[in-house]
Short mmCIF file of C-alpha atoms in Angstrom, two decimals:
data_model
loop_
_atom_site.label_atom_id
_atom_site.label_comp_id
_atom_site.label_asym_id
_atom_site.label_seq_id
_atom_site.Cartn_x
_atom_site.Cartn_y
_atom_site.Cartn_z
CA MET A 1 62.65 3.28 22.19
CA ARG A 2 65.24 2.66 19.52
CA ASN A 3 62.03 0.80 17.12
CA PHE A 4 59.02 4.00 19.02
CA LEU A 5 61.19 6.21 17.34
CA ILE A 6 61.21 4.64 14.07
CA ILE A 7 56.99 4.65 14.34
CA LEU A 8 56.85 7.85 15.51
CA LEU A 9 58.81 9.22 12.84
CA LEU A 10 57.59 7.12 10.20
CA ILE A 11 53.98 8.42 11.49
CA VAL A 12 55.20 12.03 10.96
CA ALA A 13 56.29 11.32 8.10
CA GLY A 14 52.88 10.37 6.58
CA ILE A 15 50.84 13.13 7.47
CA ILE A 16 53.15 15.82 6.18
CA ALA A 17 52.67 13.72 3.22
CA ALA A 18 49.14 13.97 2.87
CA VAL A 19 49.31 17.72 3.59
CA ILE A 20 51.57 17.90 0.58
CA ILE A 21 49.48 15.69 -1.78
CA GLY A 22 45.85 17.52 0.02
CA PHE A 23 45.04 13.96 0.61
CA ASP A 24 41.75 14.38 2.85
CA ILE A 25 41.02 11.94 5.42
CA LYS A 26 37.77 13.55 5.84
CA GLU A 27 37.26 13.44 2.40
CA MET A 28 37.56 9.94 2.18
CA ALA A 29 34.76 8.62 5.25
CA SER A 30 32.80 11.22 3.75
CA ASP A 31 32.81 8.74 0.08
CA THR A 32 32.70 4.94 2.52
CA TYR A 33 28.91 6.24 3.15
CA TYR A 34 27.63 9.09 0.59
CA ASP A 35 25.96 8.09 -2.37
CA ASP A 36 24.38 10.74 -4.29
CA GLU A 37 21.00 9.52 -5.24
CA GLN A 38 20.10 9.35 -1.28
CA GLU A 39 20.47 13.34 -0.91
CA GLY A 40 16.98 15.25 -0.89
CA LEU A 41 15.83 11.94 1.22
CA ASP A 42 15.26 13.51 4.83
CA GLU A 43 13.41 15.85 3.31
CA GLN A 44 10.89 12.98 1.55
CA ILE A 45 7.14 12.81 3.37
CA ILE A 46 5.36 9.90 4.17
CA ILE A 47 1.53 9.70 4.42
CA ARG A 48 0.17 6.19 5.39
CA LEU A 49 -3.33 5.95 3.88
CA SER A 50 -4.54 2.59 5.81
CA TYR A 51 -7.97 1.63 4.44
CA VAL A 52 -9.99 -1.92 5.29
CA THR A 53 -11.84 -3.07 1.45
CA ALA A 54 -9.73 -4.86 -0.79
CA GLU A 55 -6.97 -2.78 -4.24
CA ASN A 56 -9.88 -3.82 -7.01
CA THR A 57 -12.81 -1.70 -5.08
CA PRO A 58 -13.61 1.40 -5.89
CA LYS A 59 -11.66 3.05 -2.63
CA GLY A 60 -8.89 0.72 -3.47
CA ARG A 61 -8.54 1.98 -6.92
CA THR A 62 -9.51 5.86 -6.22
CA ALA A 63 -6.72 5.22 -2.84
CA SER A 64 -4.58 4.15 -5.37
CA ARG A 65 -4.83 6.61 -8.14
CA PHE A 66 -4.44 9.63 -5.57
CA ALA A 67 -1.17 7.91 -4.64
CA THR A 68 0.15 8.67 -7.92
CA LEU A 69 -1.22 11.90 -8.33
CA VAL A 70 0.81 12.95 -5.81
CA GLU A 71 3.21 11.13 -6.27
CA ASP A 72 3.98 13.18 -9.51
CA LYS A 73 2.72 16.59 -8.25
CA THR A 74 5.49 17.47 -6.11
CA ASN A 75 8.13 15.57 -7.96
CA GLY A 76 8.09 12.40 -5.66
CA GLN A 77 8.09 14.03 -2.71
CA VAL A 78 5.50 13.00 -1.39
CA ILE A 79 5.02 9.57 -1.43
CA VAL A 80 1.70 7.22 -0.89
CA HIS A 81 2.15 4.26 1.55
CA LEU A 82 -1.33 1.99 0.74
CA PHE A 83 -2.45 -0.68 3.35
CA PRO A 84 -5.40 -2.19 1.96
CA ASN A 85 -7.24 -5.33 3.69
CA ALA A 86 -6.64 -3.40 6.64
CA THR A 87 -3.20 -4.83 7.24
CA LEU A 88 -2.34 -1.29 9.38
CA TYR A 89 -5.58 -0.94 11.37
CA ASN A 90 -9.38 -2.20 10.88
CA ASP A 91 -12.64 -0.36 11.08
CA LYS A 92 -12.30 -0.80 14.86
CA ASN A 93 -9.21 1.10 15.07
CA GLU A 94 -8.36 3.95 12.88
CA TRP A 95 -9.88 6.90 14.03
CA LYS A 96 -8.25 6.32 17.58
CA ALA A 97 -5.47 5.80 14.96
CA VAL A 98 -5.30 8.52 12.83
CA GLN A 99 -6.14 11.02 15.79
CA ASN A 100 -3.41 10.10 18.13
CA GLY A 101 -0.76 10.12 14.60
CA ASN A 102 -0.27 6.59 14.91
CA VAL A 103 -0.70 6.44 10.74
CA GLU A 104 -1.86 9.87 8.00
CA MET A 105 -4.94 9.34 6.67
CA ILE A 106 -7.59 7.13 6.44
CA ALA A 107 -10.61 6.40 4.50
CA PRO A 108 -13.36 5.38 6.29
CA ALA A 109 -16.89 4.12 5.59
CA THR A 110 -19.52 7.74 6.68
CA ALA A 111 -20.69 5.19 9.25
CA LYS A 112 -17.90 4.47 10.84
CA ILE A 113 -17.64 8.58 10.88
CA SER A 114 -21.44 9.32 12.34
CA GLU A 115 -20.31 7.53 15.63
CA HIS A 116 -18.50 10.19 16.47
CA TYR A 117 -20.71 13.21 14.57
CA PRO A 118 -24.33 11.67 14.85
CA GLU A 119 -24.58 15.12 11.56
CA TRP A 120 -23.29 12.16 9.54
CA GLN A 121 -25.94 9.92 9.52
CA ILE A 122 -28.12 11.46 7.43
CA LEU A 123 -25.56 10.00 4.29
CA ASP A 124 -26.94 6.65 6.34
CA LEU A 125 -30.98 7.10 5.76
CA PRO A 126 -32.17 4.25 3.86
CA PHE A 127 -33.23 5.53 1.03
CA ALA A 128 -31.56 8.36 1.15
CA PHE A 129 -30.60 9.38 -2.83
CA PRO A 130 -33.02 7.61 -5.58
CA ASN A 131 -30.08 7.30 -7.68
CA TYR A 132 -26.28 7.96 -8.39
CA ARG A 133 -26.96 11.71 -9.35
CA ALA A 134 -28.50 12.19 -5.87
CA VAL A 135 -25.30 10.87 -4.55
CA GLU A 136 -23.15 13.38 -6.02
CA ALA A 137 -25.67 16.24 -5.39
CA ALA A 138 -25.27 15.25 -1.50
CA TYR A 139 -20.95 14.43 -1.82
CA GLU A 140 -20.56 17.58 -3.90
CA GLY A 141 -23.14 20.06 -2.60
CA GLU A 142 -24.01 21.34 0.51
CA ILE A 143 -24.38 18.35 3.02
CA GLY A 144 -20.95 17.29 2.19
CA GLU A 145 -19.40 20.89 2.49
CA THR A 146 -21.22 20.98 6.09
CA LEU A 147 -19.79 17.90 7.60
CA LEU A 148 -15.97 18.14 6.82
CA GLU A 149 -16.55 21.28 8.21
CA GLU A 150 -17.96 19.25 10.99
CA LEU A 151 -14.76 17.21 11.81
CA ASP A 152 -13.08 20.60 12.62
CA ARG A 153 -13.99 20.09 16.37
CA SER A 154 -11.39 16.94 16.22
CA ASN A 155 -8.29 16.32 15.42
CA VAL A 156 -8.94 15.71 11.14
CA LYS A 157 -9.35 17.30 8.44
CA GLY A 158 -11.80 16.66 5.82
CA LEU A 159 -10.29 16.28 2.41
CA ASP A 160 -13.16 14.72 0.70
CA LEU A 161 -15.60 12.52 -0.07
CA TRP A 162 -15.06 9.75 -1.71
CA TYR A 163 -17.46 7.23 -4.01
CA ASN A 164 -18.49 3.20 -3.95
CA GLY A 165 -22.02 2.14 -4.30
CA PHE A 166 -25.26 1.31 -3.58
CA LYS A 167 -25.84 -1.19 -1.04
CA GLN A 168 -27.42 -4.61 -1.17
CA ILE A 169 -28.68 -7.62 1.14
CA THR A 170 -27.07 -11.08 1.26
CA ASN A 171 -28.15 -14.08 2.99
CA ARG A 172 -27.29 -17.26 3.38
CA ASP A 173 -30.92 -19.67 4.08
CA TYR A 174 -33.78 -18.02 1.19
CA SER A 175 -34.13 -14.75 -0.40
CA ILE A 176 -35.16 -11.20 0.82
CA LYS A 177 -37.61 -9.48 -0.41
CA THR A 178 -40.70 -8.03 1.47
CA PRO A 179 -39.27 -6.54 4.95
CA ASP A 180 -41.20 -9.53 6.94
CA ASP A 181 -37.97 -12.20 5.41
CA PHE A 182 -35.73 -9.42 7.70
CA SER A 183 -37.55 -10.98 10.83
CA ARG A 184 -35.37 -13.19 13.52
CA LEU A 185 -31.80 -13.11 10.91
CA HIS A 186 -28.73 -11.97 12.16
CA PHE A 187 -26.66 -9.40 10.01
CA ARG A 188 -23.25 -7.93 10.73
CA THR A 189 -23.58 -4.19 10.71
CA MET A 190 -21.00 -1.42 9.89
CA PRO A 191 -21.37 1.40 13.57
CA GLY A 192 -24.36 4.02 12.85
CA GLU A 193 -27.81 4.39 15.10
CA VAL A 194 -28.88 4.55 11.77
CA ILE A 195 -28.04 1.83 10.39
CA GLN A 196 -28.99 -0.05 13.69
CA GLU A 197 -32.18 1.03 13.76
CA GLN A 198 -32.76 0.14 10.78
CA PHE A 199 -32.63 -3.53 11.04
CA ASN A 200 -34.24 -2.85 14.27
CA GLN A 201 -37.13 -1.55 12.43
CA LEU A 202 -36.92 -4.40 10.13
CA ASN A 203 -37.21 -7.12 13.40
CA ALA A 204 -34.19 -8.31 12.48
CA SER A 205 -31.85 -8.72 15.52
CA SER A 206 -27.46 -6.86 13.79
CA SER A 207 -23.95 -6.61 15.59
CA THR A 208 -21.57 -4.42 14.77
CA LEU A 209 -18.23 -6.51 13.20
CA PRO A 210 -15.02 -4.92 11.59
CA PHE A 211 -15.40 -5.37 8.39
CA SER A 212 -11.87 -7.72 7.82
CA LYS A 213 -13.91 -10.20 10.30
CA THR A 214 -17.24 -10.50 8.18
CA TYR A 215 -16.08 -13.19 5.73
CA GLN A 216 -14.90 -15.04 9.44
CA ASN A 217 -18.47 -14.84 11.19
CA LEU A 218 -20.11 -15.92 8.20
CA GLU A 219 -17.84 -18.72 8.03
CA VAL A 220 -18.99 -19.64 11.11
CA ASN A 221 -22.54 -18.59 11.12
CA PHE A 222 -22.43 -16.30 13.63
CA VAL A 223 -24.56 -14.00 11.52
CA ASP A 224 -27.07 -14.53 8.48
CA ALA A 225 -26.54 -11.45 6.55
CA GLN A 226 -25.51 -8.57 5.94
CA GLU A 227 -25.56 -5.89 3.25
CA ASN A 228 -22.53 -4.31 1.11
CA THR A 229 -21.97 -3.41 -2.26
CA LEU A 230 -21.22 -5.54 -4.94
CA SER A 231 -17.46 -4.40 -4.91
CA ASN A 232 -17.43 -5.81 -1.35
CA ILE A 233 -19.63 -8.64 -2.09
CA ASN A 234 -17.43 -10.25 -4.93
CA THR A 235 -13.84 -9.24 -3.98
CA LYS A 236 -14.53 -10.34 -0.18
CA LYS A 237 -15.64 -13.91 -1.75
CA PHE A 238 -19.10 -13.22 0.98
CA TYR A 239 -20.53 -15.87 -1.66
CA ASP A 240 -18.93 -18.62 -0.28
CA TYR A 241 -21.44 -18.26 2.73
CA GLN A 242 -23.90 -16.16 1.57
CA GLN A 243 -25.75 -18.19 -1.08
CA TYR A 244 -28.78 -15.05 -1.67
CA LEU A 245 -28.70 -11.76 -3.06
CA THR A 246 -31.09 -8.89 -3.55
CA ILE A 247 -30.32 -5.87 -5.02
CA SER A 248 -32.11 -3.59 -3.54
CA ASN A 249 -30.10 -0.86 -3.81
CA HIS A 250 -32.03 0.41 -0.22
CA GLY A 251 -28.74 2.65 0.86
CA TYR A 252 -25.71 4.12 -0.34
CA LEU A 253 -22.26 3.27 1.12
CA GLY A 254 -19.43 5.96 0.58
CA TYR A 255 -15.98 6.94 2.68
CA GLY A 256 -14.38 10.12 4.18
CA VAL A 257 -11.16 10.63 3.71
CA LEU A 258 -9.56 11.82 6.85
CA ILE A 259 -5.54 13.15 7.48
CA ASN A 260 -4.15 14.16 10.90
CA ARG A 261 -4.32 17.57 11.87
CA ASP A 262 -1.01 17.75 13.35
CA PHE A 263 0.33 16.28 10.53
CA TRP A 264 -2.14 18.64 7.95
CA ASN A 265 -0.55 21.45 9.60
CA SER A 266 3.15 20.69 9.84
CA LEU A 267 3.63 20.24 5.41
CA SER A 268 4.11 23.34 4.12
CA PRO A 269 1.74 25.60 1.56
CA SER A 270 2.40 24.31 -1.51
CA ILE A 271 2.26 20.66 -0.17
CA GLN A 272 -0.67 20.69 1.56
CA LYS A 273 -2.71 22.67 -2.20
CA ALA A 274 -0.80 18.91 -3.78
CA ILE A 275 -2.32 16.81 -2.04
CA ASN A 276 -5.83 18.51 -2.29
CA ASP A 277 -5.14 18.58 -5.79
CA SER A 278 -4.15 15.63 -6.07
CA ILE A 279 -7.26 14.84 -3.38
CA SER A 280 -9.69 16.29 -5.71
CA GLU A 281 -8.86 14.55 -8.79
CA ALA A 282 -8.74 11.44 -8.13
CA THR A 283 -12.38 12.03 -6.28
CA ASP A 284 -13.69 12.83 -9.50
CA TRP A 285 -11.83 9.94 -11.08
CA GLY A 286 -13.18 7.22 -8.75
CA ARG A 287 -16.07 9.21 -8.45
CA ARG A 288 -16.30 8.39 -12.83
CA HIS A 289 -15.54 4.54 -11.58
CA ALA A 290 -17.17 3.60 -9.10
CA ILE A 291 -20.31 1.98 -10.85
CA GLU A 292 -18.14 0.94 -13.52
CA ILE A 293 -16.39 -1.41 -10.80
CA ASN A 294 -19.25 -2.51 -9.59
CA ASP A 295 -20.62 -3.41 -13.09
CA GLN A 296 -17.34 -5.01 -13.23
CA HIS A 297 -18.18 -6.88 -9.84
CA ALA A 298 -21.98 -7.16 -10.83
CA ARG A 299 -21.51 -9.81 -13.78
CA ALA A 300 -18.57 -11.12 -12.49
CA LEU A 301 -21.19 -12.09 -9.28
CA ARG A 302 -23.93 -12.67 -12.40
CA SER A 303 -21.99 -15.60 -13.30
CA ASN A 304 -22.00 -17.36 -10.12
CA LYS A 305 -24.58 -20.06 -10.63
CA SER A 306 -24.30 -20.72 -7.36
CA LEU A 307 -25.95 -17.48 -6.45
CA ASP A 308 -29.65 -17.01 -6.37
CA ILE A 309 -30.47 -13.05 -7.13
CA TYR A 310 -33.14 -11.09 -6.42
CA THR A 311 -34.11 -7.42 -7.92
CA LEU A 312 -37.18 -6.29 -6.17
CA SER A 313 -39.69 -4.35 -8.26
CA ALA A 314 -40.90 -0.48 -7.78
CA GLU A 315 -43.80 -1.71 -5.90
CA GLU A 316 -41.64 -4.04 -3.65
CA ARG A 317 -39.18 -1.31 -2.51
CA ALA A 318 -41.99 1.62 -1.93
CA GLN A 319 -42.69 -1.42 0.65
CA TRP A 320 -39.83 -1.43 2.14
CA PHE A 321 -39.56 2.89 2.20
CA ARG A 322 -42.32 2.60 3.78
CA THR A 323 -41.63 0.40 7.16
CA LEU A 324 -38.04 2.76 7.42
CA GLN A 325 -40.32 6.17 6.90
CA PRO A 326 -40.40 6.10 10.85
CA LEU A 327 -36.13 6.43 10.96
CA TYR A 328 -36.46 10.17 9.09
CA ASP A 329 -37.79 11.30 11.57
CA LYS A 330 -36.32 10.02 14.20
CA THR A 331 -33.12 11.19 12.41
CA ARG A 332 -34.53 14.82 12.01
CA GLN A 333 -33.65 15.41 15.33
CA THR A 334 -29.93 14.69 14.72
CA VAL A 335 -28.89 16.05 11.57
CA GLY A 336 -31.28 19.26 11.60
CA SER A 337 -33.58 20.78 9.67
CA ASP A 338 -31.57 22.31 7.43
CA LEU A 339 -29.34 19.41 6.32
CA MET A 340 -32.50 17.19 6.15
CA LYS A 341 -34.08 19.57 3.91
CA GLU A 342 -31.48 20.19 1.65
CA LEU A 343 -31.62 16.05 0.93
CA ASN A 344 -35.15 16.29 1.19
CA GLN A 345 -34.56 18.75 -2.28
CA ILE A 346 -32.31 16.48 -3.83
CA LYS A 347 -33.79 13.89 -3.69
CA TYR A 348 -37.48 15.81 -5.16
CA GLN A 349 -35.05 17.04 -8.63
CA HIS A 350 -33.42 14.17 -9.03
CA ALA A 351 -36.23 11.88 -8.03
CA TYR A 352 -36.67 8.75 -10.73
#
């Protein structure tokens, strides 16, 4: 009993001493866990941007530019985490992921958006754009604005269109020069009715495969050939199993930049403006540098001694276009006469 009283007296004395000298137990506890460098991190906004190409491509470089810009414009309040090479989602499941909010942003090829919004097929028509100026006029004019507005019917918001380059053909057996050379070949393609019908028109079969699985399917000879930009062909080393490259410029590969609408609506107007401004600046940077980036990869491919490169003549391009012309009549019924009229005006204004 005596010992108990002594301990109790010591505890009481300690408490009295703490009060007298201003000691605060709560303050001690907070010092243990508080780090002033972490202040404000609970307000930091993380955006995950998933895409399927490599970093050193027009899309990868533009995405990196966007991430830097938005962090600078928000003083670090918004951080963009980049997930290239389909490390987070591939082109088969990224649309559902952004719809559901499992990822905040994606940048799929326009052909993949056309699966859900058929009007986007207009951008995949063969020989739709005679040159880069025509692409810019479509992307940044009435066509691009109309297509982005179409997305308002979904839980994604279209922010902009990003650039890559013209598509070329690779094949493992021989150079493809004429429409007859496509006969009985099996192509890996992106999704999209126009692209599928393009190869049907050329008497070739096709399989829609994720971009991240293309190399593997070329390796096992499941497909004979594929179409892509020079930057994608080089960074993914498709030349390991495709010894023939045809410079055809028969179609243009670009991307829609999409963000989950619920996430977007949760952001303050000032953050939305910073993201929009960053996207706009990154798009302008990408447009100016996409040609240069693809040219760098073109030089690398031309130095590859195992690769046979053939460039279509003007006459051969005209032959391809005549063969594929029926696609325009069919697509007009899907995309509408107004968009087709605008495309024809662009082709006329920016003809070679």
